Every structure is written in structure tokens, then in C-alpha cells.
């Protein structure tokens, strides 16, 4: 039985071939982005580009698929690349070890028209806004992850337009900024769960919440790619 046999039963040979030709850019290889990459690779997406400048730390182990005691101190993008290739050796993986910020050389290297889909799974508000706006200008589909910290109920995640969001503090900021810029029709994942009050400035996290967010995003991307 081949690697794609069970997938082909579900989406057909044409679907498998379509995913093999798809090119997806993922910003962030952490709790959410790592599971996005995992699911894209297992579904057979043929070209995956990953952007992250971080290294794996012990505090990542509770929620990040690439984080173990064996990978501590290693670059997230390199560990993710190795994992993808161990799942799908024919996948073309590109890695960018940079911290994306607007109006920088690092940001300028990305041509968003080169991709079939872009996933934003990073934390910096200015970077999220820039990625979304550049994708809209390039007419490239994009989905942005809102906050997953201080959450305990993964069943409260929802994929919707940014204009329909509520509760999530990050979504509120992004919604206002996009409205001020006249940017509409932006697909996001957010949680309707009220954030748990921890008393710490560092967001709390747990093993199952960011992974569910990442898998939901990957599923949305794959279904959209199959509609092309």
C-alpha cells in the first residue's frame, strides 16, 4: 500500500495530483505552524516553504510537534524540514530563518504571487497585518491564526471572516487595523473561548490546543486547494 493510497480513496487521483503541485508558504513553525506543516506534508502537498527564526527550547515541549529533548537548541525550520522529508521525501521544502517584519530585507524576499496559499501562524501583529495585506494585493489566498494562548477548550475554534470574530483580543486588534486599511474578506481561525486569566504576561499553553488549531487551518487550506 502506497503512502497516498488512503488519501486517494478520499480525494481521488486528480486531488492527489493537485496537492502534489501545490505551493504553500507557512509563517511560523511553532505550536500552530508545526502542525500545519505536518498535515500538509502528510496530505501530499508538494512544495512547502517555512519561515521561522527561532530555536527549540524546553518550554516548547508541551505543545510543539518538533520539540523533544533530542531537538533542544536546534533551528525549528531545520527540524521541521527533516520531519517533512521523512514523511514525504518528494516534497520540495524551502526554509527561511528570518524574523518577518514589514519593510525589511527579510520581508522583501517573499513574492506572494509565487504561492498557491499562505498560512500566517506567527505572533507579531505588525507582521500578521503585513502578510495579510501583501497576500490580498497579490490575490493569493491567506489564512491567519488568531490567539491560541490561555485557552483550554479546543472545540471553540472556528474558521470565519475576520469581521465575524469576537472575544479574542488579538482578533479585535487585527479586525480594527484591517478595517482602517480597507482590507476585507480575510479568513482567520479564532477561538470563541474567553481567555483563562493566569496572572502572567506570558500566555499559558497546553498540549492539545495549538495542535488542533494547526490541523483545522491545514484542513481548510487543503480543501481550498482541492477546489482550484
Phi, psi and omega in degrees: 000129184279167180301326186261001188300314181291324178295320181296326177300330184271318187244358177082165180297321180296322178294315177301316180294323179296316179294325180295337180264355185281146180237115185239135178253124183243119175266114180104127179238032183265221185300319178272306185298326179297320179284332172299309180300318180303310184290323177298316181297315182291333177281346177097019175299131192277336181221118181234124175251136185234133180240120177190138180250009189268161171248159184282130178241166183298329180290348178279342190297332185288349186210349187257130189295335181266356187266114172220173177295337179285339184251006181303135178084354180273154178293132181300318183296326182286321177293319179295320178300314180298321180293316179300314182291334176285339177272314183223089184300340181273355180291138176266111184252128174244138182236143180228107182273066183224159176260109185287124172221149180300149173059040175235165177298324179299318180288324184294339184287347183264124173256105187290345176288348181282349189245151176275338180199147177234135177245126175257110178232043179247174188257335188286121186299314182297324179290318179300314181298317181295317179299313180300312183295320179292325176294319178297318178297325182274356184058036178256128179302139180220145172230135186242133177273127173274196188291136175241358179283156179059034178239146178234348185243093183292344179287350182271000177291148180211142174257124185203180173285146181305330181292342182265001185282158176206172174071305187295120181298320179293318179299324179299317179294312181297319180300314180294315182297318179292321177298317179296331181268358179074023181264125183236173174056060179245121181277131180224159166252130178214169179248137176274001180281134174296133180299140175290133178276114184255342184080005180243147176285338177277125181297138173282154179212164181215166192301327193256346186282303177302321177301318178299318178301314180297320180290323176296318178297313180300319178298319179296317179299313183296316179297319178295319179298323181288343179276351186299000000 
